Amino acid sequence: MHGRIRTWGPGALVLLPTVLLLGYFVYGLIAWSFNTSLTDRHTARKGPASYVGFENYGHLFGEDRFLNSLKNLGVLTVAFIVGTLIFGLLWALLLEKGVPGESIFRSIYLFPMAISMIASGVVWGWLLNPSQGADARGLNRLFEILHLHFLENPWWTAGSRWTTMASIALPAVWQLSGYIMALFLAGFRGIPPELREAARVDGASEFKLYRHVLFPQLSPIALSALIILGHMSLKLFDLIYAITGPNQFRTEVPAIYMWNTLLRSDMAKSAAIAIVLLAVVAVLVIPYIAYTVRQENEE
Amino acid sequence: MRGGLSKTLALVGAAGLLAVSACGNSNSGGSGGNSSASKDVTVFTWWADGGEKAGLDGLVSVFSTACKDYKFVNSAVAGGAGSNAKQVLANDLQAGKPPSTFQAHAGAELKDYINAGQVDDVSQLYKDYGLDKAFPQNLIDNLTVGGKIYSIPANVHRANVVWANPTVLKKANLDATKAPASVDAWIADLTKLKAAGVAAPLALSKGFAQEMLVEAVLLADLGPDKFKGLWDGKTPWAGGDVTAALNKYKTLLTFTNSDREAIDWPDALGYVNSGKAGYTLMGDWVAAQQLADKIPDTAYTYWPAPGTSEAFQFLSDSFTLPTNGVDPDGAKCWLKTVGSAEGQKAFNTKKGSIPARSDANPADYPKYQQTAMADWKKDQIVPSCAHGAACTLGQNNDILSALSQFSGSPDVAKLQTALGAAMKTS
């Protein structure tokens, strides 16, 4: 008995505060939110609420506004992830090939990461001004000056869901491409030079070298990047709030809708939105965790 | 050893719990004001800068002489036209830590707090302070919910005002001194302006500015009584007259700037001042903004929105008595200051609004306020949803969402259904 405590005791002791804090602030509050989402607590009034089962969820999925916000989120996530991966990989490839002053470029690309989303959102809100032609401002003004009239567009204020949400994704892509670049660059640098030499000796072309030797080695990094970007996109709130304001139907995502619902003290509904959002994140993250655990077990 | 270990375990456990409870407490830090010894009165507002802050400072100076036993503690939350503040306030109220008194729009917006049991009835204070005689009866009617009054207004603003640039109107030989008689006449004028080379004669900004324009069109087309009925359920939203009004709103949108979803009302006002647009519709806080921007009052003119000259669409900032507040006597002294003639003068001359009391002397106020005070006495008072007098936060939120959707892809039938549905929620 005594001996066993000696083996697991100190470890448990170290873990205990974390377990308590996580248990309360993460899992406890998730449970509490879920519980609230099952009740009819639609005002700030305290006192007993009765359980209505999954009625709130039923209402949510029957609501145009919520479905619109889910679709917006889907489009935003795709545009954001694809855009960021393309630019991140492109920059990493360019730097990996070797350029003079690499560290300067690295800093420039990474710099946007240092700015908070809300601050860059305010600036991008000005840049994405929809006025065109003689009245053009922001990016449209730039295109006007450069005589690139075909690039001028109303950004998020008109057009399809794709153009709207891609405009919103643009600042996020700008902000995170540098980070993805850093991930990929680290990946490239981590590949032993012998592999490249061996491939070259075997007569592989540069394209084949990347296609069959280097890229496969980067797939774990690509997967992490995908997860990081995916869950960031799902939680995106401040950027959209700063660019379009909180009451914009065209760009509303579940996080913004939850904020709006909370403002009117509809506790049950906002808790239901939160749980749906958690479920969407879980769909993305759980397979990743399962994959990682399996990998580790294999090793 | 075993004893030592279990002691250590207990200690770590206790530390963990302590950390948990400490974090729990820090939530309430924002509202402050829990010391009864110094008799602090925490006043929660979203008046953090500009004319609003100046007005609040004016109130505070009156308060500090009239209520010597109490100390004013500012707990203003800036930004988001009050929506950030409302979010913070909701947290404090939910946690059972209300400020001594908080700002809320008079009228339907208070219903949220009343329904949640978070504010007390102040009808007795109206009698004690003589406010039942000092405020116009129709204002008191607008404030009364189920026979009780829950707040004391500090000021009155008018929402249905159009601000115009006479120089621009001259381009199309339009008379800048008086308003078009109806929305149709206004549309005709806008058409002339467009023909005269003003590309976007009606400057419009995002969110509540669009809501105010819709309200003004509805008010003009339906008349004050039916308009009021839209908000208390007596006028059906599905009616043909509403459809006609919304179609006119759709036409008005075609005369507005294409960046309407990207700018705020001061930018829209800037378009009028710089001559890019002929008109903008905005509440009378514009008067204070023009003063702050040093625009001479010959450079602009104003009149009630076309077709609404007999109606004063009001909104009002008011203060409440929260249930289970820390120091109700201090809060009452604040409320007394807010309602007093001296307090209203100190506040409104700086904020650019007019006093809710009908016994104020117009000579104390600048030019715009003098005309507004005269109208306030004679016009029919109707509430505005955009600023919480006619609808709750939730209804307003749904309406704003529907209007932003309409701004992108105008579909009158869809908008009409959405507006009706918004008023059915709470």
JSON list of C-alpha atoms in Angstrom, two decimals, chain A residues 1-2 5-6 9-10 12-13 16-17 20-21 24-25 41-46 64-65 125 128-132 135 137 156-159 241-250 252 257 259-265 267, chain B residues 1-2 5 8-9 12-13 16-17 19-20 23-24 80 83-84 86-87 90 93-96 112 114-118 206 258-263 271 276 393-395 397-398 400-402 404-405 407-409 414 425-426:
[
{"chain": "A", "resi": 1, "resn": "MET", "atom": "CA", "xyz": [0.00, 0.00, 0.00]},
{"chain": "A", "resi": 2, "resn": "HIS", "atom": "CA", "xyz": [2.66, 2.38, 1.17]},
{"chain": "A", "resi": 5, "resn": "ILE", "atom": "CA", "xyz": [1.27, 5.60, -2.99]},
{"chain": "A", "resi": 6, "resn": "ARG", "atom": "CA", "xyz": [4.94, 6.34, -3.42]},
{"chain": "A", "resi": 9, "resn": "GLY", "atom": "CA", "xyz": [1.29, 9.84, -5.24]},
{"chain": "A", "resi": 10, "resn": "PRO", "atom": "CA", "xyz": [3.69, 12.58, -6.37]},
{"chain": "A", "resi": 12, "resn": "ALA", "atom": "CA", "xyz": [-1.21, 12.75, -8.75]},
{"chain": "A", "resi": 13, "resn": "LEU", "atom": "CA", "xyz": [-0.21, 15.62, -6.50]},
{"chain": "A", "resi": 16, "resn": "LEU", "atom": "CA", "xyz": [-4.40, 17.62, -8.95]},
{"chain": "A", "resi": 17, "resn": "PRO", "atom": "CA", "xyz": [-4.66, 21.44, -9.31]},
{"chain": "A", "resi": 20, "resn": "LEU", "atom": "CA", "xyz": [-9.53, 20.50, -10.39]},
{"chain": "A", "resi": 21, "resn": "LEU", "atom": "CA", "xyz": [-9.30, 23.69, -12.41]},
{"chain": "A", "resi": 24, "resn": "TYR", "atom": "CA", "xyz": [-14.46, 23.09, -12.93]},
{"chain": "A", "resi": 25, "resn": "PHE", "atom": "CA", "xyz": [-13.75, 25.68, -15.60]},
{"chain": "A", "resi": 41, "resn": "ARG", "atom": "CA", "xyz": [-34.59, 29.71, -19.31]},
{"chain": "A", "resi": 42, "resn": "HIS", "atom": "CA", "xyz": [-35.32, 32.40, -21.88]},
{"chain": "A", "resi": 43, "resn": "THR", "atom": "CA", "xyz": [-34.96, 35.45, -19.62]},
{"chain": "A", "resi": 44, "resn": "ALA", "atom": "CA", "xyz": [-32.50, 36.68, -17.03]},
{"chain": "A", "resi": 45, "resn": "ARG", "atom": "CA", "xyz": [-35.03, 35.91, -14.31]},
{"chain": "A", "resi": 46, "resn": "LYS", "atom": "CA", "xyz": [-33.65, 33.57, -11.68]},
{"chain": "A", "resi": 64, "resn": "ASP", "atom": "CA", "xyz": [-33.40, 30.58, -41.13]},
{"chain": "A", "resi": 65, "resn": "ARG", "atom": "CA", "xyz": [-31.11, 32.85, -39.20]},
{"chain": "A", "resi": 125, "resn": "GLY", "atom": "CA", "xyz": [-13.06, 47.27, -42.02]},
{"chain": "A", "resi": 128, "resn": "LEU", "atom": "CA", "xyz": [-12.80, 46.65, -47.38]},
{"chain": "A", "resi": 129, "resn": "ASN", "atom": "CA", "xyz": [-14.90, 49.74, -48.09]},
{"chain": "A", "resi": 130, "resn": "PRO", "atom": "CA", "xyz": [-17.37, 48.84, -50.83]},
{"chain": "A", "resi": 131, "resn": "SER", "atom": "CA", "xyz": [-17.37, 52.21, -52.66]},
{"chain": "A", "resi": 132, "resn": "GLN", "atom": "CA", "xyz": [-16.08, 51.99, -56.21]},
{"chain": "A", "resi": 135, "resn": "ASP", "atom": "CA", "xyz": [-15.66, 57.41, -54.57]},
{"chain": "A", "resi": 137, "resn": "ARG", "atom": "CA", "xyz": [-11.70, 54.12, -50.64]},
{"chain": "A", "resi": 156, "resn": "TRP", "atom": "CA", "xyz": [-18.70, 41.62, -48.20]},
{"chain": "A", "resi": 157, "resn": "THR", "atom": "CA", "xyz": [-21.61, 44.02, -48.74]},
{"chain": "A", "resi": 158, "resn": "ALA", "atom": "CA", "xyz": [-23.05, 42.47, -51.91]},
{"chain": "A", "resi": 159, "resn": "GLY", "atom": "CA", "xyz": [-22.87, 39.34, -53.98]},
{"chain": "A", "resi": 241, "resn": "TYR", "atom": "CA", "xyz": [-17.54, 41.97, -35.10]},
{"chain": "A", "resi": 242, "resn": "ALA", "atom": "CA", "xyz": [-14.96, 44.64, -35.91]},
{"chain": "A", "resi": 243, "resn": "ILE", "atom": "CA", "xyz": [-15.45, 44.60, -39.68]},
{"chain": "A", "resi": 244, "resn": "THR", "atom": "CA", "xyz": [-19.21, 44.35, -40.02]},
{"chain": "A", "resi": 245, "resn": "GLY", "atom": "CA", "xyz": [-20.68, 45.04, -36.60]},
{"chain": "A", "resi": 246, "resn": "PRO", "atom": "CA", "xyz": [-22.75, 42.59, -34.61]},
{"chain": "A", "resi": 247, "resn": "ASN", "atom": "CA", "xyz": [-26.07, 42.76, -36.48]},
{"chain": "A", "resi": 248, "resn": "GLN", "atom": "CA", "xyz": [-25.04, 41.87, -39.99]},
{"chain": "A", "resi": 249, "resn": "PHE", "atom": "CA", "xyz": [-27.14, 39.02, -41.38]},
{"chain": "A", "resi": 250, "resn": "ARG", "atom": "CA", "xyz": [-24.83, 38.49, -44.35]},
{"chain": "A", "resi": 252, "resn": "GLU", "atom": "CA", "xyz": [-23.34, 36.30, -39.09]},
{"chain": "A", "resi": 257, "resn": "TYR", "atom": "CA", "xyz": [-25.41, 34.93, -33.13]},
{"chain": "A", "resi": 259, "resn": "TRP", "atom": "CA", "xyz": [-23.46, 37.01, -28.57]},
{"chain": "A", "resi": 260, "resn": "ASN", "atom": "CA", "xyz": [-26.66, 38.56, -29.92]},
{"chain": "A", "resi": 261, "resn": "THR", "atom": "CA", "xyz": [-28.80, 35.98, -28.16]},
{"chain": "A", "resi": 262, "resn": "LEU", "atom": "CA", "xyz": [-26.97, 36.48, -24.90]},
{"chain": "A", "resi": 263, "resn": "LEU", "atom": "CA", "xyz": [-27.53, 40.24, -25.18]},
{"chain": "A", "resi": 264, "resn": "ARG", "atom": "CA", "xyz": [-31.25, 39.60, -25.01]},
{"chain": "A", "resi": 265, "resn": "SER", "atom": "CA", "xyz": [-30.76, 37.30, -22.01]},
{"chain": "A", "resi": 267, "resn": "MET", "atom": "CA", "xyz": [-29.85, 31.88, -21.73]},
{"chain": "B", "resi": 1, "resn": "MET", "atom": "CA", "xyz": [4.97, 9.80, 6.10]},
{"chain": "B", "resi": 2, "resn": "ARG", "atom": "CA", "xyz": [1.38, 8.89, 5.41]},
{"chain": "B", "resi": 5, "resn": "LEU", "atom": "CA", "xyz": [1.30, 13.11, 2.56]},
{"chain": "B", "resi": 8, "resn": "THR", "atom": "CA", "xyz": [0.09, 17.92, 1.75]},
{"chain": "B", "resi": 9, "resn": "LEU", "atom": "CA", "xyz": [-2.76, 16.58, -0.35]},
{"chain": "B", "resi": 12, "resn": "VAL", "atom": "CA", "xyz": [-2.89, 21.36, -2.37]},
{"chain": "B", "resi": 13, "resn": "GLY", "atom": "CA", "xyz": [-6.58, 20.61, -2.62]},
{"chain": "B", "resi": 16, "resn": "GLY", "atom": "CA", "xyz": [-6.89, 24.54, -5.77]},
{"chain": "B", "resi": 17, "resn": "LEU", "atom": "CA", "xyz": [-10.29, 25.37, -4.33]},
{"chain": "B", "resi": 19, "resn": "ALA", "atom": "CA", "xyz": [-7.89, 29.47, -6.74]},
{"chain": "B", "resi": 20, "resn": "VAL", "atom": "CA", "xyz": [-11.32, 28.44, -8.02]},
{"chain": "B", "resi": 23, "resn": "CYS", "atom": "CA", "xyz": [-11.48, 33.41, -9.87]},
{"chain": "B", "resi": 24, "resn": "GLY", "atom": "CA", "xyz": [-15.20, 33.25, -9.17]},
{"chain": "B", "resi": 80, "resn": "GLY", "atom": "CA", "xyz": [-20.59, 49.62, -29.21]},
{"chain": "B", "resi": 83, "resn": "SER", "atom": "CA", "xyz": [-24.13, 47.13, -26.43]},
{"chain": "B", "resi": 84, "resn": "ASN", "atom": "CA", "xyz": [-20.82, 46.40, -24.67]},
{"chain": "B", "resi": 86, "resn": "LYS", "atom": "CA", "xyz": [-25.39, 46.11, -21.68]},
{"chain": "B", "resi": 87, "resn": "GLN", "atom": "CA", "xyz": [-23.40, 42.87, -21.86]},
{"chain": "B", "resi": 90, "resn": "ALA", "atom": "CA", "xyz": [-26.28, 41.74, -17.71]},
{"chain": "B", "resi": 93, "resn": "LEU", "atom": "CA", "xyz": [-27.15, 41.70, -12.60]},
{"chain": "B", "resi": 94, "resn": "GLN", "atom": "CA", "xyz": [-27.04, 37.96, -13.20]},
{"chain": "B", "resi": 95, "resn": "ALA", "atom": "CA", "xyz": [-24.36, 37.60, -10.53]},
{"chain": "B", "resi": 96, "resn": "GLY", "atom": "CA", "xyz": [-26.56, 39.51, -8.09]},
{"chain": "B", "resi": 112, "resn": "ASP", "atom": "CA", "xyz": [-36.25, 43.00, -20.19]},
{"chain": "B", "resi": 114, "resn": "ILE", "atom": "CA", "xyz": [-38.71, 44.29, -15.39]},
{"chain": "B", "resi": 115, "resn": "ASN", "atom": "CA", "xyz": [-39.47, 40.75, -16.59]},
{"chain": "B", "resi": 116, "resn": "ALA", "atom": "CA", "xyz": [-36.25, 39.53, -15.03]},
{"chain": "B", "resi": 117, "resn": "GLY", "atom": "CA", "xyz": [-37.17, 41.16, -11.72]},
{"chain": "B", "resi": 118, "resn": "GLN", "atom": "CA", "xyz": [-34.04, 43.31, -11.76]},
{"chain": "B", "resi": 206, "resn": "LYS", "atom": "CA", "xyz": [-25.34, 50.87, -41.16]},
{"chain": "B", "resi": 258, "resn": "SER", "atom": "CA", "xyz": [-23.12, 52.08, -51.80]},
{"chain": "B", "resi": 259, "resn": "ASP", "atom": "CA", "xyz": [-20.95, 51.88, -48.68]},
{"chain": "B", "resi": 260, "resn": "ARG", "atom": "CA", "xyz": [-23.93, 52.18, -46.35]},
{"chain": "B", "resi": 261, "resn": "GLU", "atom": "CA", "xyz": [-23.10, 48.86, -44.66]},
{"chain": "B", "resi": 262, "resn": "ALA", "atom": "CA", "xyz": [-19.55, 49.95, -43.93]},
{"chain": "B", "resi": 263, "resn": "ILE", "atom": "CA", "xyz": [-19.93, 53.37, -42.33]},
{"chain": "B", "resi": 271, "resn": "TYR", "atom": "CA", "xyz": [-21.19, 63.14, -46.72]},
{"chain": "B", "resi": 276, "resn": "LYS", "atom": "CA", "xyz": [-21.56, 64.60, -51.50]},
{"chain": "B", "resi": 393, "resn": "LEU", "atom": "CA", "xyz": [-33.45, 44.46, -27.06]},
{"chain": "B", "resi": 394, "resn": "GLY", "atom": "CA", "xyz": [-34.36, 41.09, -28.53]},
{"chain": "B", "resi": 395, "resn": "GLN", "atom": "CA", "xyz": [-36.94, 42.49, -30.94]},
{"chain": "B", "resi": 397, "resn": "ASN", "atom": "CA", "xyz": [-31.85, 42.71, -32.61]},
{"chain": "B", "resi": 398, "resn": "ASP", "atom": "CA", "xyz": [-34.08, 40.63, -34.90]},
{"chain": "B", "resi": 400, "resn": "LEU", "atom": "CA", "xyz": [-31.59, 44.91, -37.30]},
{"chain": "B", "resi": 401, "resn": "SER", "atom": "CA", "xyz": [-30.70, 41.49, -38.66]},
{"chain": "B", "resi": 402, "resn": "ALA", "atom": "CA", "xyz": [-33.65, 41.55, -41.08]},
{"chain": "B", "resi": 404, "resn": "SER", "atom": "CA", "xyz": [-29.11, 44.16, -42.95]},
{"chain": "B", "resi": 405, "resn": "GLN", "atom": "CA", "xyz": [-30.35, 41.23, -45.00]},
{"chain": "B", "resi": 407, "resn": "SER", "atom": "CA", "xyz": [-29.89, 46.04, -47.55]},
{"chain": "B", "resi": 408, "resn": "GLY", "atom": "CA", "xyz": [-27.96, 43.33, -49.39]},
{"chain": "B", "resi": 409, "resn": "SER", "atom": "CA", "xyz": [-30.85, 41.77, -51.28]},
{"chain": "B", "resi": 414, "resn": "LYS", "atom": "CA", "xyz": [-39.42, 38.71, -46.81]},
{"chain": "B", "resi": 425, "resn": "THR", "atom": "CA", "xyz": [-40.59, 37.31, -29.93]},
{"chain": "B", "resi": 426, "resn": "SER", "atom": "CA", "xyz": [-39.76, 38.95, -26.65]}
]
